[in-house]
């Protein structure tokens, strides 16, 4: 992370959860981090915490409503005026509403589209233009996605949200291709965690505290710092290495998967052994029959 010391990173949705943890880690590694959110007071508290800890970087709170295009463009203009521009853009902000495809509210769907897709795309465009203008060829754009961007769970409450995350997967790949065609070394990465214990569920089920609490009760979820560490890992990769897709899953499922693979592998080995024995026996019997036939002749 040494090459990023003193460089400017934008982290959207930096007031809580993954965004706050990521902003804090980048400041710890010496970066100048612009953390934006609607609730800027929480970012101010986090900035004071980073300063008290003696971290090498600085966290700069910026109030911005990502559903408002003018506010996003004003934020990038302010970053340009005060800090020259953005070197790293981390599109972390995202939200979900429990609105099924057959009965959901249009306003909630539009809100998810505005934050999860449109704001992400605007920030990506503005960050790239900032890098291009200053001839920054080693920048990085990181999209915080979800495992919902790669699979559809049987939960009607998050089907529309899942659609927005599939879009993030496609947008990241499209970005990678466009950056390649532009003959730049700016990198694009999509980080897709499984269930992370943040305020996400509390906001998703804001009208049902019991249901929100139950989301994290079945098994140990990932923590925000786990995803922040993934961001640091991706940024730490050598300039010639591009980590395009990075998935994080709960250890519980990893263990089950490994055990299943082991069991299936052992089962296959046993079945293959008996099949091989039977084939060997059959071939041996055929050879005896051929020799017997030759003797009869």
CSV table of C-alpha atoms in Angstrom, one decimal:
chain,number,residue,atom,x,y,z
A,1,UNK,CA,0.0,0.0,0.0
A,2,UNK,CA,3.0,2.3,0.1
A,3,UNK,CA,2.4,3.6,-3.4
A,4,UNK,CA,-1.0,4.9,-2.3
A,5,UNK,CA,0.2,7.1,0.6
A,6,UNK,CA,-1.0,10.6,0.1
A,7,UNK,CA,-3.2,9.7,-2.8
A,8,UNK,CA,-6.9,10.5,-2.9
A,9,UNK,CA,-9.7,7.9,-2.5
A,10,UNK,CA,-13.4,8.4,-2.7
A,11,UNK,CA,-15.6,6.1,-0.6
A,12,UNK,CA,-19.3,6.4,-1.1
A,13,UNK,CA,-21.6,5.4,1.7
A,14,UNK,CA,-18.8,5.9,4.2
A,15,UNK,CA,-21.0,6.7,7.3
A,16,UNK,CA,-21.5,3.1,8.5
A,17,UNK,CA,-20.8,-0.6,7.8
A,18,UNK,CA,-18.4,-1.6,5.0
A,19,UNK,CA,-17.9,2.0,3.8
A,20,UNK,CA,-16.9,3.2,7.3
A,21,UNK,CA,-14.5,0.3,7.8
A,22,UNK,CA,-13.0,0.7,4.4
A,23,UNK,CA,-12.5,4.5,4.8
A,24,UNK,CA,-10.8,3.9,8.2
A,25,UNK,CA,-8.4,1.2,6.8
A,26,UNK,CA,-7.4,3.4,3.9
A,27,UNK,CA,-6.7,6.3,6.2
A,28,UNK,CA,-4.7,4.0,8.4
A,29,UNK,CA,-2.5,3.2,5.3
A,30,UNK,CA,-1.9,6.9,4.7
A,31,UNK,CA,-4.5,7.8,2.1
A,32,UNK,CA,-6.5,11.0,1.8
A,33,UNK,CA,-10.0,9.7,1.9
A,34,UNK,CA,-13.1,11.6,0.9
A,35,UNK,CA,-16.0,9.8,2.6
A,36,UNK,CA,-19.4,10.8,1.4
A,37,UNK,CA,-22.9,10.1,2.7
A,38,UNK,CA,-26.1,11.9,3.6
A,39,UNK,CA,-25.4,11.5,7.3
A,40,UNK,CA,-22.1,13.3,7.4
A,41,UNK,CA,-22.0,13.6,11.2
A,42,UNK,CA,-21.1,9.9,11.5
A,43,UNK,CA,-18.2,10.4,9.1
A,44,UNK,CA,-17.0,13.4,11.2
A,45,UNK,CA,-16.9,11.2,14.3
A,46,UNK,CA,-15.0,8.6,12.3
A,47,UNK,CA,-12.5,11.2,11.1
A,48,UNK,CA,-11.9,12.3,14.7
A,49,UNK,CA,-11.3,8.7,15.7
A,50,UNK,CA,-8.7,8.3,12.9
A,51,UNK,CA,-7.0,11.4,13.9
A,52,UNK,CA,-6.9,10.4,17.6
A,53,UNK,CA,-5.4,7.0,16.6
A,54,UNK,CA,-2.6,8.8,14.8
A,55,UNK,CA,-3.2,7.3,11.4
A,56,UNK,CA,-1.0,8.5,8.5
A,57,UNK,CA,-3.9,9.7,6.3
A,58,UNK,CA,-6.9,11.9,6.7
A,59,UNK,CA,-10.6,11.3,6.4
A,60,UNK,CA,-12.5,14.2,4.8
A,61,UNK,CA,-16.3,14.1,5.4
A,62,UNK,CA,-18.5,15.2,2.5
A,63,UNK,CA,-22.3,15.4,2.5
A,64,UNK,CA,-23.8,14.1,-0.7
A,65,UNK,CA,-27.1,12.6,-1.7
A,66,UNK,CA,-26.2,10.0,-4.4
A,67,UNK,CA,-29.7,10.1,-5.8
A,68,UNK,CA,-29.1,13.7,-6.8
A,69,UNK,CA,-26.9,14.0,-10.0
A,70,UNK,CA,-26.1,17.7,-9.3
A,71,UNK,CA,-24.8,16.8,-5.8
A,72,UNK,CA,-22.5,14.1,-7.2
A,73,UNK,CA,-21.0,16.4,-9.8
A,74,UNK,CA,-20.6,19.2,-7.2
A,75,UNK,CA,-18.7,16.7,-5.0
A,76,UNK,CA,-16.3,15.8,-7.8
A,77,UNK,CA,-15.8,19.5,-8.6
A,78,UNK,CA,-15.0,20.1,-4.9
A,79,UNK,CA,-12.5,17.2,-4.8
A,80,UNK,CA,-10.8,18.6,-7.9
A,81,UNK,CA,-10.6,22.1,-6.5
A,82,UNK,CA,-9.3,21.0,-3.0
A,83,UNK,CA,-7.4,17.8,-3.7
A,84,UNK,CA,-6.7,17.8,-7.5
A,85,UNK,CA,-8.9,14.8,-8.2
A,86,UNK,CA,-9.7,11.1,-7.4
A,87,UNK,CA,-7.1,8.3,-7.8
A,88,UNK,CA,-9.2,5.5,-6.3
A,89,UNK,CA,-13.0,5.3,-6.5
A,90,UNK,CA,-14.8,2.9,-4.2
A,91,UNK,CA,-18.4,2.6,-5.1
A,92,UNK,CA,-19.7,1.2,-1.8
A,93,UNK,CA,-23.1,2.8,-1.4
A,94,UNK,CA,-26.0,0.5,-1.9
A,95,UNK,CA,-29.4,-0.3,-0.4
A,96,UNK,CA,-32.4,-2.6,-0.6
A,97,UNK,CA,-36.1,-2.4,0.0
A,98,UNK,CA,-38.3,-5.5,0.6
A,99,UNK,CA,-40.4,-4.9,-2.5
A,100,UNK,CA,-41.2,-8.2,-4.5
A,101,UNK,CA,-41.4,-8.2,-8.3
A,102,UNK,CA,-45.2,-9.0,-8.2
A,103,UNK,CA,-46.2,-6.4,-5.6
A,104,UNK,CA,-43.4,-4.0,-5.0
A,105,UNK,CA,-43.6,-0.2,-5.0
A,106,UNK,CA,-42.3,1.6,-8.1
A,107,UNK,CA,-40.7,4.3,-5.9
A,108,UNK,CA,-38.7,1.8,-4.0
A,109,UNK,CA,-37.5,0.1,-7.2
A,110,UNK,CA,-36.4,3.5,-8.6
A,111,UNK,CA,-34.6,4.3,-5.4
A,112,UNK,CA,-32.6,1.1,-5.7
A,113,UNK,CA,-31.8,1.8,-9.3
A,114,UNK,CA,-30.7,5.3,-8.6
A,115,UNK,CA,-28.3,4.4,-5.8
A,116,UNK,CA,-27.1,0.9,-6.8
A,117,UNK,CA,-26.7,1.4,-10.5
A,118,UNK,CA,-27.0,5.1,-11.7
A,119,UNK,CA,-25.0,6.7,-8.9
A,120,UNK,CA,-22.3,4.0,-9.2
A,121,UNK,CA,-22.1,4.6,-12.9
A,122,UNK,CA,-21.9,8.4,-12.5
A,123,UNK,CA,-19.2,8.2,-9.9
A,124,UNK,CA,-17.3,5.7,-12.1
A,125,UNK,CA,-17.5,8.1,-15.1
A,126,UNK,CA,-16.5,11.2,-13.1
A,127,UNK,CA,-13.6,9.3,-11.4
A,128,UNK,CA,-12.3,8.1,-14.8
A,129,UNK,CA,-12.5,11.6,-16.3
A,130,UNK,CA,-10.6,12.9,-13.3
A,131,UNK,CA,-7.8,10.4,-13.8
A,132,UNK,CA,-7.7,10.9,-17.5
A,133,UNK,CA,-7.5,14.7,-17.2
A,134,UNK,CA,-4.5,14.4,-14.9
A,135,UNK,CA,-2.9,11.6,-16.9
A,136,UNK,CA,-3.3,9.2,-13.9
A,137,UNK,CA,-2.6,5.7,-15.4
A,138,UNK,CA,-2.5,3.6,-12.2
A,139,UNK,CA,-5.9,4.5,-10.8
A,140,UNK,CA,-8.4,2.0,-9.5
A,141,UNK,CA,-12.2,1.7,-9.5
A,142,UNK,CA,-13.7,-0.8,-7.1
A,143,UNK,CA,-17.4,-1.7,-7.1
A,144,UNK,CA,-18.8,-3.2,-3.9
A,145,UNK,CA,-21.1,-5.9,-5.2
A,146,UNK,CA,-22.7,-8.9,-3.5
A,147,UNK,CA,-23.0,-12.7,-4.0
A,148,UNK,CA,-26.6,-11.7,-5.0
A,149,UNK,CA,-24.9,-10.4,-8.2
A,150,UNK,CA,-24.1,-14.0,-9.1
A,151,UNK,CA,-27.0,-16.0,-7.8
A,152,UNK,CA,-30.8,-15.6,-7.2
A,153,UNK,CA,-31.9,-16.6,-3.8
A,154,UNK,CA,-35.5,-17.8,-3.2
A,155,UNK,CA,-36.4,-14.7,-1.2
A,156,UNK,CA,-38.9,-12.4,-2.9
A,157,UNK,CA,-37.9,-9.4,-0.7
A,158,UNK,CA,-34.6,-9.1,-2.4
A,159,UNK,CA,-35.3,-10.1,-6.0
A,160,UNK,CA,-35.3,-6.6,-7.4
A,161,UNK,CA,-32.2,-5.8,-5.3
A,162,UNK,CA,-30.6,-8.9,-6.8
A,163,UNK,CA,-31.3,-7.5,-10.3
A,164,UNK,CA,-29.4,-4.3,-9.4
A,165,UNK,CA,-26.4,-6.4,-8.2
A,166,UNK,CA,-26.4,-8.5,-11.4
A,167,UNK,CA,-26.2,-5.1,-13.2
A,168,UNK,CA,-23.1,-4.2,-11.1
A,169,UNK,CA,-21.4,-7.5,-12.2
A,170,UNK,CA,-22.1,-6.6,-15.9
A,171,UNK,CA,-21.1,-2.9,-15.4
A,172,UNK,CA,-17.8,-3.9,-13.9
A,173,UNK,CA,-17.0,-6.3,-16.8
A,174,UNK,CA,-18.0,-3.6,-19.3
A,175,UNK,CA,-15.8,-1.1,-17.5
A,176,UNK,CA,-12.9,-3.5,-17.6
A,177,UNK,CA,-13.3,-3.8,-21.4
A,178,UNK,CA,-13.7,-0.1,-22.0
A,179,UNK,CA,-10.5,0.6,-19.9
A,180,UNK,CA,-8.7,-2.0,-21.9
A,181,UNK,CA,-9.9,-0.4,-25.2
A,182,UNK,CA,-8.8,3.0,-23.9
A,183,UNK,CA,-5.3,1.5,-23.5
A,184,UNK,CA,-5.1,2.6,-19.9
A,185,UNK,CA,-3.7,0.7,-16.9
A,186,UNK,CA,-6.5,1.9,-14.7
A,187,UNK,CA,-7.9,-1.2,-13.0
A,188,UNK,CA,-11.5,-2.3,-12.3
A,189,UNK,CA,-12.6,-4.7,-9.6
A,190,UNK,CA,-15.8,-6.1,-8.3
A,191,UNK,CA,-15.9,-7.4,-4.7
A,192,UNK,CA,-18.8,-9.7,-3.9
A,193,UNK,CA,-19.2,-10.6,-0.2
A,194,UNK,CA,-21.8,-13.0,1.2
A,195,UNK,CA,-23.8,-12.0,4.2
A,196,UNK,CA,-22.1,-9.2,6.2
A,197,UNK,CA,-23.3,-8.1,9.6
A,198,UNK,CA,-23.9,-4.4,9.1
A,199,UNK,CA,-26.9,-2.0,9.3
A,200,UNK,CA,-28.1,-3.4,6.0
A,201,UNK,CA,-30.7,-5.8,7.4
A,202,UNK,CA,-31.9,-3.2,9.9
A,203,UNK,CA,-32.6,-0.8,7.1
A,204,UNK,CA,-34.0,-3.5,4.8
A,205,UNK,CA,-36.5,-4.6,7.5
A,206,UNK,CA,-36.9,-1.2,9.2
A,207,UNK,CA,-40.5,-2.0,10.0
A,208,UNK,CA,-39.8,-5.4,11.4
A,209,UNK,CA,-36.9,-5.4,14.0
A,210,UNK,CA,-37.4,-9.1,14.8
A,211,UNK,CA,-37.1,-10.1,11.2
A,212,UNK,CA,-34.0,-7.9,10.8
A,213,UNK,CA,-32.3,-9.5,13.8
A,214,UNK,CA,-33.1,-13.0,12.5
A,215,UNK,CA,-31.0,-12.4,9.4
A,216,UNK,CA,-27.8,-12.7,11.3
A,217,UNK,CA,-28.9,-15.5,13.7
A,218,UNK,CA,-28.5,-18.6,11.6
A,219,UNK,CA,-24.7,-18.6,11.3
A,220,UNK,CA,-21.6,-16.4,11.7
A,221,UNK,CA,-21.7,-13.6,9.1
A,222,UNK,CA,-18.8,-11.8,7.7
A,223,UNK,CA,-17.8,-8.5,9.3
A,224,UNK,CA,-17.3,-5.1,7.7
A,225,UNK,CA,-13.5,-5.3,8.4
A,226,UNK,CA,-13.3,-8.5,6.3
A,227,UNK,CA,-14.5,-6.6,3.2
A,228,UNK,CA,-12.3,-3.6,4.0
A,229,UNK,CA,-9.4,-6.1,4.1
A,230,UNK,CA,-10.4,-7.3,0.7
A,231,UNK,CA,-10.3,-3.8,-0.6
A,232,UNK,CA,-6.8,-3.3,0.8
A,233,UNK,CA,-5.7,-6.6,-0.7
A,234,UNK,CA,-7.0,-5.6,-4.2
A,235,UNK,CA,-5.3,-2.2,-4.0
A,236,UNK,CA,-2.0,-3.9,-2.8
A,237,UNK,CA,-1.7,-6.0,-5.9
A,238,UNK,CA,1.2,-5.2,-8.1
A,239,UNK,CA,0.5,-2.7,-11.0
A,240,UNK,CA,0.6,-5.5,-13.6
A,241,UNK,CA,-2.0,-7.6,-11.7
A,242,UNK,CA,-5.7,-6.9,-12.0
A,243,UNK,CA,-8.1,-8.6,-9.6
A,244,UNK,CA,-11.3,-8.4,-11.5
A,245,UNK,CA,-13.7,-10.5,-9.3
A,246,UNK,CA,-13.2,-11.1,-5.6
A,247,UNK,CA,-15.7,-13.2,-3.7
A,248,UNK,CA,-15.9,-13.5,0.1
A,249,UNK,CA,-18.0,-16.3,1.6
A,250,UNK,CA,-18.7,-17.3,5.2
A,251,UNK,CA,-16.4,-20.0,6.5
A,252,UNK,CA,-19.4,-22.2,7.4
A,253,UNK,CA,-20.3,-22.7,3.8
A,254,UNK,CA,-16.7,-23.1,2.8
A,255,UNK,CA,-16.3,-25.9,5.3
A,256,UNK,CA,-19.5,-27.6,4.2
A,257,UNK,CA,-18.4,-27.3,0.6
A,258,UNK,CA,-15.0,-28.8,1.3
A,259,UNK,CA,-16.5,-31.7,3.3
A,260,UNK,CA,-19.0,-32.4,0.5
A,261,UNK,CA,-16.2,-32.4,-2.0
A,262,UNK,CA,-14.2,-34.8,0.2
A,263,UNK,CA,-17.1,-37.1,0.7
A,264,UNK,CA,-18.0,-37.1,-3.0
A,265,UNK,CA,-14.4,-37.6,-3.9
A,266,UNK,CA,-14.1,-40.6,-1.5
A,267,UNK,CA,-17.4,-42.0,-2.8
A,268,UNK,CA,-16.1,-41.6,-6.4
A,269,UNK,CA,-12.9,-43.4,-5.5
A,270,UNK,CA,-14.8,-46.3,-3.9
A,271,UNK,CA,-17.1,-46.6,-6.9
A,272,UNK,CA,-14.2,-46.4,-9.3
A,273,UNK,CA,-12.4,-49.1,-7.3
A,274,UNK,CA,-15.3,-51.5,-7.5
A,275,UNK,CA,-15.9,-50.7,-11.2
A,276,UNK,CA,-12.2,-51.3,-11.9
A,277,UNK,CA,-12.3,-54.6,-10.0
A,278,UNK,CA,-15.4,-55.7,-11.9
A,279,UNK,CA,-14.0,-54.7,-15.3
A,280,UNK,CA,-10.7,-56.5,-14.4
A,281,UNK,CA,-12.6,-59.6,-13.4
A,282,UNK,CA,-14.8,-59.4,-16.6
A,283,UNK,CA,-11.7,-59.0,-18.8
A,284,UNK,CA,-10.0,-61.9,-17.0
A,285,UNK,CA,-13.0,-64.1,-17.6
A,286,UNK,CA,-13.1,-63.1,-21.2
A,287,UNK,CA,-9.5,-64.0,-21.7
A,288,UNK,CA,-10.0,-67.4,-20.1
A,289,UNK,CA,-12.9,-68.0,-22.4
A,290,UNK,CA,-10.8,-67.1,-25.4
A,291,UNK,CA,-8.0,-69.4,-24.3
A,292,UNK,CA,-10.5,-72.2,-23.8
A,293,UNK,CA,-12.0,-71.6,-27.3
A,294,UNK,CA,-8.5,-71.8,-28.8
A,295,UNK,CA,-7.8,-75.1,-27.0
A,296,UNK,CA,-11.1,-76.5,-28.3
A,297,UNK,CA,-10.1,-75.5,-31.9
